PDB file of C-alpha atoms in Angstrom:
ATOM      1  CA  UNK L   1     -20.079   4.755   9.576  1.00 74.00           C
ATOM      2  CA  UNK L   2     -16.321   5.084   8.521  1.00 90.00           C
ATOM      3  CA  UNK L   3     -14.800   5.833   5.140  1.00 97.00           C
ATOM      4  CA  UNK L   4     -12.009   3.641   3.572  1.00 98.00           C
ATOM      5  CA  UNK L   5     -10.304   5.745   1.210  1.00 98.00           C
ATOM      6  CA  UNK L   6      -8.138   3.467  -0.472  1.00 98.00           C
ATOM      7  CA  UNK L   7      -5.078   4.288  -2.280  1.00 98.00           C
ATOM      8  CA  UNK L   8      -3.024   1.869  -4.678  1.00 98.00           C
ATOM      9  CA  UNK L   9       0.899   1.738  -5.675  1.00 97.00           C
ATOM     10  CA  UNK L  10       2.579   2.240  -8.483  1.00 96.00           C
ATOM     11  CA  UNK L  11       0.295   2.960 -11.687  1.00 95.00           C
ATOM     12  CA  UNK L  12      -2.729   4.564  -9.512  1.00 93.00           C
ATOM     13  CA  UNK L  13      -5.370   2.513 -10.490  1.00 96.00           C
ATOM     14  CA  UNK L  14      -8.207   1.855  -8.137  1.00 97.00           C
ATOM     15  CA  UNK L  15      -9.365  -1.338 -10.083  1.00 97.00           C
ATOM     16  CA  UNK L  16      -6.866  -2.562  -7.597  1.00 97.00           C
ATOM     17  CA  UNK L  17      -9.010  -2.396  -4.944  1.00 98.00           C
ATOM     18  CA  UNK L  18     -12.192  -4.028  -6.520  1.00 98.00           C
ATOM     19  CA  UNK L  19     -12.521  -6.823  -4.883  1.00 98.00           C
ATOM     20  CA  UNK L  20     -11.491  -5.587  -1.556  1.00 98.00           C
ATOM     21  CA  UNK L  21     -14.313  -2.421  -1.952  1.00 98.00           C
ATOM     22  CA  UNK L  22     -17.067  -5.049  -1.880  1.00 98.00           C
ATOM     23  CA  UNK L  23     -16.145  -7.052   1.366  1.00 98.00           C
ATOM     24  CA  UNK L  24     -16.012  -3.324   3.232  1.00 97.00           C
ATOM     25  CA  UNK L  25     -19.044  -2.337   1.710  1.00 97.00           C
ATOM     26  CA  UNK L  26     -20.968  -5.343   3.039  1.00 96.00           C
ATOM     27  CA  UNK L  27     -19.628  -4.776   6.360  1.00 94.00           C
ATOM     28  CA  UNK L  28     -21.628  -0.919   6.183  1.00 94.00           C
ATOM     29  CA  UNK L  29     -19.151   1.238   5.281  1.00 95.00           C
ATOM     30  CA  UNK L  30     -18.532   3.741   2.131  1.00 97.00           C
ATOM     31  CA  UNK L  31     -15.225   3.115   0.369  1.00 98.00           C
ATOM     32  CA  UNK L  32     -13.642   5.099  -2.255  1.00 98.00           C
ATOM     33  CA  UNK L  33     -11.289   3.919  -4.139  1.00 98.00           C
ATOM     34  CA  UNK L  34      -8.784   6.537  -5.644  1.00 98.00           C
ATOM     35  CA  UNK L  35      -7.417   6.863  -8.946  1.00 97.00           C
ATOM     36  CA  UNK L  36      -4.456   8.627  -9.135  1.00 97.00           C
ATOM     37  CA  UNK L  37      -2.748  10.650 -12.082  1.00 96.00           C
ATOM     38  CA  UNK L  38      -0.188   8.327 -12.207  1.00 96.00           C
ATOM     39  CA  UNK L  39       0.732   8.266 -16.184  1.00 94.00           C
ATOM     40  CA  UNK L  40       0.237  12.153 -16.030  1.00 95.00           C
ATOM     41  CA  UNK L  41       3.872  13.357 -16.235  1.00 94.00           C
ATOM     42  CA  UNK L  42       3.300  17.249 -14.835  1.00 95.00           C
ATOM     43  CA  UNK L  43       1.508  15.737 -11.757  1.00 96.00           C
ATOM     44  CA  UNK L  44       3.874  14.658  -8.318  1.00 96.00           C
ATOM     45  CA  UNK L  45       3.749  13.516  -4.823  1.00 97.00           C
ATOM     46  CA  UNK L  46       1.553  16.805  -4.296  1.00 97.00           C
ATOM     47  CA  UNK L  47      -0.936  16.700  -7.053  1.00 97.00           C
ATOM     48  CA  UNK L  48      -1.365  12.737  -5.659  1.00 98.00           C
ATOM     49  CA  UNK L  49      -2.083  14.029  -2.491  1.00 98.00           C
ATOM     50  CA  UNK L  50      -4.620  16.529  -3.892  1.00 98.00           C
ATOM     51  CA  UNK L  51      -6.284  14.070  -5.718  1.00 98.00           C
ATOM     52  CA  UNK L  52      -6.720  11.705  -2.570  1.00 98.00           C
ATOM     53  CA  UNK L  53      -7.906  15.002  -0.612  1.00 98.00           C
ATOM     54  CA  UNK L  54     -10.196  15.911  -2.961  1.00 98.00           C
ATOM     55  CA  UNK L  55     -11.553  12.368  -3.022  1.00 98.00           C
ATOM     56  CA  UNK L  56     -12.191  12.211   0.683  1.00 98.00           C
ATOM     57  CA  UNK L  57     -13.985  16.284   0.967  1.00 97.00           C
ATOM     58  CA  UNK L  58     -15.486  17.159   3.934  1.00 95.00           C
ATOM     59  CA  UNK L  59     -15.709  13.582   5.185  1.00 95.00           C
ATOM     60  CA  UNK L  60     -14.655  12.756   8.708  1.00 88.00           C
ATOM     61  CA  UNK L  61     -13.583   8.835  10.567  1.00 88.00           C
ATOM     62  CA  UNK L  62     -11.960   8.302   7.038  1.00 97.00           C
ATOM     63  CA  UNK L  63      -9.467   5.080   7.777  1.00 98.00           C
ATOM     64  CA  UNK L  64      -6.816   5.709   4.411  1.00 98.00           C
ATOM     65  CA  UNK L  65      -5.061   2.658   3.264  1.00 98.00           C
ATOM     66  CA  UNK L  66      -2.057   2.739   1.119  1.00 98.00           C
ATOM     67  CA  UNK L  67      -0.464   0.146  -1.020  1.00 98.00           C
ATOM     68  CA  UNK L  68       3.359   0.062  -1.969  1.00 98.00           C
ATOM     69  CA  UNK L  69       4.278   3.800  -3.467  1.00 98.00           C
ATOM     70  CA  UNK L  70       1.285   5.152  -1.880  1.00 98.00           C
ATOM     71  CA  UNK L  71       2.896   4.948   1.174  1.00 98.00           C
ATOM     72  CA  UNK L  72       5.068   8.237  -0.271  1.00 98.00           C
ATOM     73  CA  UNK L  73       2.022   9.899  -0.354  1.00 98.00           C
ATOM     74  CA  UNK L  74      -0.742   9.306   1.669  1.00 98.00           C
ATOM     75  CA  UNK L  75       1.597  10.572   4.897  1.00 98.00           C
ATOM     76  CA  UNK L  76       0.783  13.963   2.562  1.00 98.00           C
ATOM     77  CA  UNK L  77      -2.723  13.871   3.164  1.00 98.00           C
ATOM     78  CA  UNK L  78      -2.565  13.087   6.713  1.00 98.00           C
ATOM     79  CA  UNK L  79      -1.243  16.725   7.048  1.00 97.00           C
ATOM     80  CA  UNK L  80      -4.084  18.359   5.129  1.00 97.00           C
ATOM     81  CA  UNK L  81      -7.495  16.896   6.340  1.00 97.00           C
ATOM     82  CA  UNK L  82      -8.068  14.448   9.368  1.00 95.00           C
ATOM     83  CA  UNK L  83      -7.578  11.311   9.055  1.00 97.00           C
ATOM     84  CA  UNK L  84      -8.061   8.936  12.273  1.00 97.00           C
ATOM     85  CA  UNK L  85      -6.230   6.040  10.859  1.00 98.00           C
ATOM     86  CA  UNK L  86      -3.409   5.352   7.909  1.00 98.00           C
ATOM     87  CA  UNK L  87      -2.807   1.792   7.749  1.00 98.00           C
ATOM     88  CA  UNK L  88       0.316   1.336   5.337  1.00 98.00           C
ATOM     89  CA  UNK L  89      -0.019  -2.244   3.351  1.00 98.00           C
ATOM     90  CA  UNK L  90       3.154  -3.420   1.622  1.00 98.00           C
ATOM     91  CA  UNK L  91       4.083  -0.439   1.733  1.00 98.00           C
ATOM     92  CA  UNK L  92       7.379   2.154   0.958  1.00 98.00           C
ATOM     93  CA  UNK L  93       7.975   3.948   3.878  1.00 98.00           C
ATOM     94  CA  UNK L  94      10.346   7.243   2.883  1.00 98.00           C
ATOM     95  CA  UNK L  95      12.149   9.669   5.041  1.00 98.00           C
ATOM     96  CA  UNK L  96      12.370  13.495   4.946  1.00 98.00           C
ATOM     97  CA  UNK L  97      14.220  14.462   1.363  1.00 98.00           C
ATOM     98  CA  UNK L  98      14.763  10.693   0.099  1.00 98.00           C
ATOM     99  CA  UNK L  99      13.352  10.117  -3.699  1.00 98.00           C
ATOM    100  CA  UNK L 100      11.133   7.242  -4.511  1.00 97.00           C
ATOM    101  CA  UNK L 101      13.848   6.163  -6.540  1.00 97.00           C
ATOM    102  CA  UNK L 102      16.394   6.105  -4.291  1.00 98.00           C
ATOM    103  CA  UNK L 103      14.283   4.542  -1.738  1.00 98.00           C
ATOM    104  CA  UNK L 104      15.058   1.221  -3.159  1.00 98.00           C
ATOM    105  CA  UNK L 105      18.941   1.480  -2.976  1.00 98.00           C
ATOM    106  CA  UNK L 106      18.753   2.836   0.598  1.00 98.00           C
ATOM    107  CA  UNK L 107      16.760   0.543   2.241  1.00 98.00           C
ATOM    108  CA  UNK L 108      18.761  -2.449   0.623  1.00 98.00           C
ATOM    109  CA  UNK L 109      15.304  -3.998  -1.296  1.00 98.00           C
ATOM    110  CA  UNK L 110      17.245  -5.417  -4.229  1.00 97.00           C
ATOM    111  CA  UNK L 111      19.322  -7.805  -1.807  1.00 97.00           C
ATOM    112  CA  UNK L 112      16.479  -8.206   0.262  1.00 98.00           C
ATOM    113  CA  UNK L 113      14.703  -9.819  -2.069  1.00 97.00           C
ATOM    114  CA  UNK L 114      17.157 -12.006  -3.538  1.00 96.00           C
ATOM    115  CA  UNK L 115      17.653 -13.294  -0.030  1.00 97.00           C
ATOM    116  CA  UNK L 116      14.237 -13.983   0.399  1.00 96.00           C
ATOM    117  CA  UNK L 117      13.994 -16.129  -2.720  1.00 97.00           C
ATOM    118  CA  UNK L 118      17.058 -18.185  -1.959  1.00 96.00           C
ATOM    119  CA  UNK L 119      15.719 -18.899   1.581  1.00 95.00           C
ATOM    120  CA  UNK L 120      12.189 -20.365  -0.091  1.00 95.00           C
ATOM    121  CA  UNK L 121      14.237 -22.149  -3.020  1.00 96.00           C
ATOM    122  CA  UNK L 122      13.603 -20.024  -5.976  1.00 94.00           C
ATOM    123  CA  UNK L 123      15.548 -18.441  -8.684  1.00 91.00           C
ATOM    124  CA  UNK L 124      14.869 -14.885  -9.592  1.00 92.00           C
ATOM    125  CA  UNK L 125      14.252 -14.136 -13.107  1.00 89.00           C
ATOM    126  CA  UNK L 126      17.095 -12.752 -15.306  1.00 89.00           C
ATOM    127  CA  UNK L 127      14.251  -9.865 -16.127  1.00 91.00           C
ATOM    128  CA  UNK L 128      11.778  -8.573 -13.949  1.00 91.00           C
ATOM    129  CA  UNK L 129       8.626 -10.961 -14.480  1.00 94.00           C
ATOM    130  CA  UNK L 130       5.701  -9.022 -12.580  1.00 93.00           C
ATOM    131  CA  UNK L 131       3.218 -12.454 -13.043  1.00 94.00           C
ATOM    132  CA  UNK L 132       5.772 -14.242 -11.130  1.00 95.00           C
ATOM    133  CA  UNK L 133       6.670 -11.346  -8.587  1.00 96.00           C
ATOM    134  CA  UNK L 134       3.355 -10.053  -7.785  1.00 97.00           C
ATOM    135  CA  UNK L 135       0.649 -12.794  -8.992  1.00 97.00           C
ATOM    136  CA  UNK L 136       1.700 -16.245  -8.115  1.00 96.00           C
ATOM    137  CA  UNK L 137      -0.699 -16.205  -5.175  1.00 97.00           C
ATOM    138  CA  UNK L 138      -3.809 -14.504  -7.063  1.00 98.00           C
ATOM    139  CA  UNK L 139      -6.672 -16.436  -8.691  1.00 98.00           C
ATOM    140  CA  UNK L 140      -5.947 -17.503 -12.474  1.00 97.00           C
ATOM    141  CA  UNK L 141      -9.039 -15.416 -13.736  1.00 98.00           C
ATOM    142  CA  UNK L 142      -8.159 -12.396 -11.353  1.00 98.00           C
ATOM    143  CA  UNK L 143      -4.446 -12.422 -12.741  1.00 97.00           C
ATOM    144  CA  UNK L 144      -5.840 -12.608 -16.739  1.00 97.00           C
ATOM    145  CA  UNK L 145      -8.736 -10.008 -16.196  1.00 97.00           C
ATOM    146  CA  UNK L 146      -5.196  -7.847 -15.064  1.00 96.00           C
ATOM    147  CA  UNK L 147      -3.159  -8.475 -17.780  1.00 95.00           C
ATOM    148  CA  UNK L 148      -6.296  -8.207 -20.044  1.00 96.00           C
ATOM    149  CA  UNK L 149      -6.387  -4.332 -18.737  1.00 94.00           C
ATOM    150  CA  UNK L 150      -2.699  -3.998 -19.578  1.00 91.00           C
ATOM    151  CA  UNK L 151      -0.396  -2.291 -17.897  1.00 87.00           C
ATOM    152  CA  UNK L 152      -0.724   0.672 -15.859  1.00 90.00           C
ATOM    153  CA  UNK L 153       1.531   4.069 -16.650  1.00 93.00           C
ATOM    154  CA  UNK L 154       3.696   5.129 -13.763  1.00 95.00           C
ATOM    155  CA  UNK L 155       5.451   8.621 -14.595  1.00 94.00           C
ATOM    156  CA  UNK L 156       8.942   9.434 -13.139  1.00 94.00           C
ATOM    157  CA  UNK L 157       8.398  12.431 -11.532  1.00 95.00           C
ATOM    158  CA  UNK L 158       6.587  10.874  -8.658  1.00 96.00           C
ATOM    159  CA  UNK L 159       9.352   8.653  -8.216  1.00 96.00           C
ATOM    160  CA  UNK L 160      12.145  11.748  -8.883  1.00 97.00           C
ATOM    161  CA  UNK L 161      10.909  14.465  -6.370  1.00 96.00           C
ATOM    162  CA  UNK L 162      12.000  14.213  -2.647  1.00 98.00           C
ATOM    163  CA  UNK L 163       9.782  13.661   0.068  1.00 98.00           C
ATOM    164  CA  UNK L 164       8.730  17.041   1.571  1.00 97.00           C
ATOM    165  CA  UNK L 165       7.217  15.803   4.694  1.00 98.00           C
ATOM    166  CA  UNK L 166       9.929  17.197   7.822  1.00 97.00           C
ATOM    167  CA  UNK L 167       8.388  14.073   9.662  1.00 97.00           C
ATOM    168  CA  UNK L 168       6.053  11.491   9.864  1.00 97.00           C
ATOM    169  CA  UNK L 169       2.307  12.614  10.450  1.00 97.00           C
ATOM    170  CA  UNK L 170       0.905  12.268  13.941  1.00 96.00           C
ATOM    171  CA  UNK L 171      -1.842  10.284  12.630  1.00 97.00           C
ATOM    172  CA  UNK L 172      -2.115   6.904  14.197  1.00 97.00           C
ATOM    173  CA  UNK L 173      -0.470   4.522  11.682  1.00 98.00           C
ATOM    174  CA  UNK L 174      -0.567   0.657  11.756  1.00 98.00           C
ATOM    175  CA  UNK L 175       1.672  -1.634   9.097  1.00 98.00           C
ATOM    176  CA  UNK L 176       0.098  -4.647   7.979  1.00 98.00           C
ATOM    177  CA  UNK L 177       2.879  -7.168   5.653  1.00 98.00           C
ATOM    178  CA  UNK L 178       1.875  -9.893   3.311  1.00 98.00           C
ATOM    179  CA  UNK L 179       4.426 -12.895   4.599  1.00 97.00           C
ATOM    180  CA  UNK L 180       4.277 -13.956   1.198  1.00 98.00           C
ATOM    181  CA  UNK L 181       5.526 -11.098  -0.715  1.00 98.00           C
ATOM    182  CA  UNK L 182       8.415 -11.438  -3.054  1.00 98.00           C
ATOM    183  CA  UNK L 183       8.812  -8.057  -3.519  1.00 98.00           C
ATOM    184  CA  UNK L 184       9.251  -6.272  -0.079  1.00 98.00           C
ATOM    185  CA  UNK L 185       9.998  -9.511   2.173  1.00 98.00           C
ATOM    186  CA  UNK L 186       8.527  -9.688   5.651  1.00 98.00           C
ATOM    187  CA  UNK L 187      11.830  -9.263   7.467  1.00 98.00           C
ATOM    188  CA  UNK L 188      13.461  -6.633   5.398  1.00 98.00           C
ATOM    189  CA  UNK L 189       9.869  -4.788   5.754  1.00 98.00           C
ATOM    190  CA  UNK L 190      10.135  -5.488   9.768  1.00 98.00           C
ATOM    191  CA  UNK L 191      13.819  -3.525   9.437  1.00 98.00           C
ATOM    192  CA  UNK L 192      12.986  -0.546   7.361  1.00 98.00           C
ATOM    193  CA  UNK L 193       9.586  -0.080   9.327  1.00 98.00           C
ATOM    194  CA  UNK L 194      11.469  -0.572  12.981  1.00 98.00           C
ATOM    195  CA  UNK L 195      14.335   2.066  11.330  1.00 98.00           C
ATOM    196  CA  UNK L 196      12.238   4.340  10.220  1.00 98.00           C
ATOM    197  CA  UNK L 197       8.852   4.327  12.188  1.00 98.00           C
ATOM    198  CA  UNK L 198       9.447   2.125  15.535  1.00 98.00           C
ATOM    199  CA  UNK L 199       6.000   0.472  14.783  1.00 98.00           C
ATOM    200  CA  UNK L 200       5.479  -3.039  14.955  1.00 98.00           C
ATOM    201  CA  UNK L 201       5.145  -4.958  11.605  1.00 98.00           C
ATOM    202  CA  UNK L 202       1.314  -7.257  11.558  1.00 98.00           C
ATOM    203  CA  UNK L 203       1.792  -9.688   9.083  1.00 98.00           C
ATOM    204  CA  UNK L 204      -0.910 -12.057   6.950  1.00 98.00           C
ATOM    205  CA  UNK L 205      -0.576 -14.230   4.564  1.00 98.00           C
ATOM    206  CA  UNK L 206      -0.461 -13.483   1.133  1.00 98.00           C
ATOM    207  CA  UNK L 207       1.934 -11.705  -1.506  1.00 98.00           C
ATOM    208  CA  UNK L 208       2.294  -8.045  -2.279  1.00 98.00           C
ATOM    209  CA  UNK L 209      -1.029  -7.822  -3.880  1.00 98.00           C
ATOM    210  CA  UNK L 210      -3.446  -8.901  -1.122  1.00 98.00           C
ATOM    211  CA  UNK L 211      -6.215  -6.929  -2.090  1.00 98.00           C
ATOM    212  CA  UNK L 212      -6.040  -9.538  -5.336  1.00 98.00           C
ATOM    213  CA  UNK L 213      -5.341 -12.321  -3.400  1.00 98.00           C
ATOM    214  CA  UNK L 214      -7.049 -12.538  -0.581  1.00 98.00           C
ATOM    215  CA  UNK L 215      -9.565  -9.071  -0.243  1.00 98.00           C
ATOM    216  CA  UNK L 216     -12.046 -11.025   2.339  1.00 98.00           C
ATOM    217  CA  UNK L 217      -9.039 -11.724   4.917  1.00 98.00           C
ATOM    218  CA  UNK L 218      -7.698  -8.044   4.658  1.00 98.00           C
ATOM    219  CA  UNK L 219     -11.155  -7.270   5.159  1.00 98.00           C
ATOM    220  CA  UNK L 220     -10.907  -8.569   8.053  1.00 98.00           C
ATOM    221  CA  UNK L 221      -7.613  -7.644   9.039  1.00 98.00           C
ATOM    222  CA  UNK L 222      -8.446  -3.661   8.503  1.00 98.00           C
ATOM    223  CA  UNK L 223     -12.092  -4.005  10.269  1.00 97.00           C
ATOM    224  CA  UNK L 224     -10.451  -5.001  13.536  1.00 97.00           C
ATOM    225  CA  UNK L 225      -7.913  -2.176  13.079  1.00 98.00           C
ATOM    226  CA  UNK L 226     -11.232   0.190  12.764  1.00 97.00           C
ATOM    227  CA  UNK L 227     -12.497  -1.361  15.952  1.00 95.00           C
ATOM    228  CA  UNK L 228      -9.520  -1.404  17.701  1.00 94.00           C
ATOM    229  CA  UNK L 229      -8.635   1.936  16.993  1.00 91.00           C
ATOM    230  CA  UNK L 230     -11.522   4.097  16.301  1.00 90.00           C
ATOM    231  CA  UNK L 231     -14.699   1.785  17.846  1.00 86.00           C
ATOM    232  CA  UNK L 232     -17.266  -0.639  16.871  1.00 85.00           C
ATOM    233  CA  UNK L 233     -20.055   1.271  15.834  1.00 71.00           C
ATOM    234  CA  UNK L 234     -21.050   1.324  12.583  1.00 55.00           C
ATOM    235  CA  UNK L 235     -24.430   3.016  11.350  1.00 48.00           C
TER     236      UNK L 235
END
């Protein structure tokens, strides 16, 4: 049996993964979902990373899946206990001493995205509309049950404190895109990733919050990375 220890973006809540922890469940594994101390503003990239180590113990064939910002950290944990897979989804991939926040300038993400949005005929919002950036491909009663919650805290200091890896992990790493997402495009994720990892991009449909959208297909998408990578067995 495999672990997925799953770990969400910006905001750190594991509701995010609660459709998606079902689907892996069925197919026999155990899944933890991580919360992270997100609106805490004393706790960084490290106390993330302790808080996703913590969550995965002593456990071994743990597959750890990261979504947007937890791309900054997860990389962490792959230094600290073994980890046989990271699969990065939608995610921010950061280089030795860049800050979260200057990530965005850096890679180009702002013009990136307006590009994207002229090439599929739409205007972008004079403010930031998250229903409209990250929810126009998930389910009506999916996207209220998420506003319902409100949302999410995401401290600064996370965002503030440069990344102290010296290089990406050795851990075997796979990136997996949604084609539909309006936030990091497919092509400007295919650049950074090629720029900063030389790893393919896989792509599937969907927006930047698959595990909303469509958690039976990325399901699917992360079981054949487990087979593909680690083996078939499951017990």
């Amino acid at each position: 049996m495999s672990t997925y220890v799953l770990v969400p973006g910006a905001g750190g809540s594991a509701w995010f993964w609660h459709l998606l922890v079902p689907e892996l469940e069925a197919r026999g594994h155990e899944v933890i979902a991580v919360d992270l101390p997100a609106a805490d503003e004393s706790a960084g990239l490290t106390e993330y990373a302790d808080t996703i180590v913590e969550a995965i113990g002593d456990r071994t064939e743990v597959i750890l899946v990261a979504q947007s910002m937890g791309g900054l950290s997860a990389p962490l944990v792959c230094t600290r206990v073994p980890v046989a897979l990271l699969v990065l989804l939608n995610a921010m991939v950061p280089v030795p001493g860049e800050t979260g926040g200057a990530w965005w300038a850096n890679t180009g993400q702002a013009q990136a995205m307006a590009e994207q949005a002229a090439r599929e005929g739409r205007e972008l919002p004079a403010e930031f509309d998250p229903e409209d950036c990250f929810f126009h491909d998930v389910a009506p009663e999916v996207t209220a049950e998420a506003f319902a919650r409100g949302e999410d805290s995401q401290s600064d200091r996370a965002l503030e404190e440069p990344w102290p890896l010296e290089k990406w992990p050795d851990t075997p790493t796979v990136f997996l895109q949604g084609r539909d997402d309006r936030l990091f495009p497919l092509p400007f994720q295919r650049r950074v990733v090629r720029e900063r990892l030389n790893i393919p991009v896989d792509d599937m449909p969907g927006g930047h919050l698959v595990a909303l959208s469509r958690p039976k297909e990325l399901a699917d998408r992360l079981e054949a990375y487990r087979i593909r990578h680690i083996g078939p067995n499951v017990s």
